[in-house]
C-alpha positions as semicolon CSV with decimal commas, in nm:
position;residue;x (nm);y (nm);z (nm)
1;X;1,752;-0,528;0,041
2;X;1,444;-0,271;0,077
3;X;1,343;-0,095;0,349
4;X;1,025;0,091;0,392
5;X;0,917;0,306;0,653
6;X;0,513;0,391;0,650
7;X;0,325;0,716;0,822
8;X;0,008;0,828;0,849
9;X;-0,254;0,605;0,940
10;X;-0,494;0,683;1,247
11;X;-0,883;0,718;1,341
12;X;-1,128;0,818;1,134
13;X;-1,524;0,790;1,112
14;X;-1,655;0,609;0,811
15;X;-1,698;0,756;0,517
16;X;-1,365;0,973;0,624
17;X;-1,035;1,002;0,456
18;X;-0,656;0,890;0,514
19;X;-0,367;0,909;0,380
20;X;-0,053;0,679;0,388
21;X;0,289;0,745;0,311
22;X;0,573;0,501;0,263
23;X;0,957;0,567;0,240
24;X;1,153;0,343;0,017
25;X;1,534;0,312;0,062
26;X;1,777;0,047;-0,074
27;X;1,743;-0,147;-0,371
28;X;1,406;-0,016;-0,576
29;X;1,466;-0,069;-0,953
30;X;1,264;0,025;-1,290
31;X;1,105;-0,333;-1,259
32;X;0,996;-0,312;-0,845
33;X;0,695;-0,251;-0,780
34;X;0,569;-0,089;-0,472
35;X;0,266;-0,124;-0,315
36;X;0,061;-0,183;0,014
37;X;-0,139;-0,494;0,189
38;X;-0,314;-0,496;0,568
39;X;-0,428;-0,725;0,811
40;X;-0,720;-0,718;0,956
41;X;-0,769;-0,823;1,329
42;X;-0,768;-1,211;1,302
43;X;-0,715;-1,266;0,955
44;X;-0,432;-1,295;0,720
45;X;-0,263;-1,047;0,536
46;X;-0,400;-0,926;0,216
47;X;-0,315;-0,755;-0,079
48;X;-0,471;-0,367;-0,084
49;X;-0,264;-0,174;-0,397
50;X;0,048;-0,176;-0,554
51;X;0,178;0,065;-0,864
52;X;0,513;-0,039;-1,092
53;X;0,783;0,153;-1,012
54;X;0,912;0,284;-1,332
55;X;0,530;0,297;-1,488
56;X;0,172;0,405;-1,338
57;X;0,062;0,070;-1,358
58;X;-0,138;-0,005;-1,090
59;X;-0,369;-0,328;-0,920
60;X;-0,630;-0,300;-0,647
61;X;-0,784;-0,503;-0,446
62;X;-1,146;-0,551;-0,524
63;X;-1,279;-0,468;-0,194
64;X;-1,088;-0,086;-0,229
65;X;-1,137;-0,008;-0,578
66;X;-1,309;0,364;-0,638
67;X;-1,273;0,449;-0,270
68;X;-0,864;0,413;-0,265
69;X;-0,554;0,539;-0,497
70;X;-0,247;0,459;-0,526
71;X;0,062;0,665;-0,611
72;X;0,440;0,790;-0,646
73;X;0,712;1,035;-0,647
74;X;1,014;0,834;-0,757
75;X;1,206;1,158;-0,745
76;X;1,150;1,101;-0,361
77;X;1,135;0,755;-0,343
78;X;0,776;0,782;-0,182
79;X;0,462;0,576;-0,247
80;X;0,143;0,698;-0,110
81;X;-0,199;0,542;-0,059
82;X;-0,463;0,776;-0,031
83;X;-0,842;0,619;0,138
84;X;-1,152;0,788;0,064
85;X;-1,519;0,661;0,192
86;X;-1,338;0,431;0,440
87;X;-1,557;0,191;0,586
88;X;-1,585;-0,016;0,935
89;X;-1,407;-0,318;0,768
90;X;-1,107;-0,133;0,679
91;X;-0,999;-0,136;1,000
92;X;-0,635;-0,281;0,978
93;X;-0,266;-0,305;1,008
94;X;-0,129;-0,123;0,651
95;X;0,209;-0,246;0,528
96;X;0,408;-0,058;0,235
97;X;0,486;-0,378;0,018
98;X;0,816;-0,397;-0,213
99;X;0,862;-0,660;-0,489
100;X;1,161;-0,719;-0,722
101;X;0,888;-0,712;-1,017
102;X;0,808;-1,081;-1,072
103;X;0,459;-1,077;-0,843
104;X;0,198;-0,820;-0,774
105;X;0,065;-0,989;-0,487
106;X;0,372;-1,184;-0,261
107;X;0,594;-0,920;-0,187
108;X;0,941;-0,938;-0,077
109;X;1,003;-0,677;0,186
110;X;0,727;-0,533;0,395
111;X;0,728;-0,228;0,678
112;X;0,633;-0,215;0,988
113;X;0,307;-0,135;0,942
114;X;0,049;0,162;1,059
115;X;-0,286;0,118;1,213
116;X;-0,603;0,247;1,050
117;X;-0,878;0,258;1,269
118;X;-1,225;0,327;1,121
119;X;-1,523;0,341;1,388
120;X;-1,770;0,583;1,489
């Protein structure tokens, strides 16, 4: 089992910044990988980011790449997701995302979530 525990998160104007943090507890392993996905209002949940856990490895979603970056501190356990030039469609439910290394983009443990709001 994983659990992850997301902060951060809030309103912002576009073109503003955010940041995202997500504790990991539990079972992470050289081959997890970590990441983050969000829901828009309506829609389904998609992937946003994820990094391998043991390697800086990293995916992004189309939509995000350039504007967002994904990191870690294994040492703490953290991953972070930090959103630069964030636009109106952003707006969304962010979950921190945990696989046991076999797929970038299902997941097997997801957190809570954290609202990003992006409006002027």
């Amino acid at each position: 089992q994983v659990q992850l525990v997301e902060s951060g998160g809030g309103s912002v104007q576009p073109g503003g910044s955010l940041s995202l943090s997500c504790q990991a507890s539990g079972r992470i392993t050289s081959q997890s990988i970590l990441g983050w996905a969000r829901q828009k209002p309506g829609q389904a949940r998609e992937f946003v980011a994820a990094i391998r856990w043991s390697f800086w490895t990293t995916r992004y979603a189309d939509s995000v790449k350039g504007r967002f970056t994904i990191s870690k501190d294994t040492a703490k356990n953290m991953v972070y997701l930090q959103m630069n030039n964030l636009k109106p469609e952003d707006t969304a439910i962010y979950s921190c995302t945990a696989s046991d290394g076999s797929n970038w983009y299902e997941p097997d443990y997801w957190g809570q979530g954290t609202h990003v709001t992006v409006s002027s």
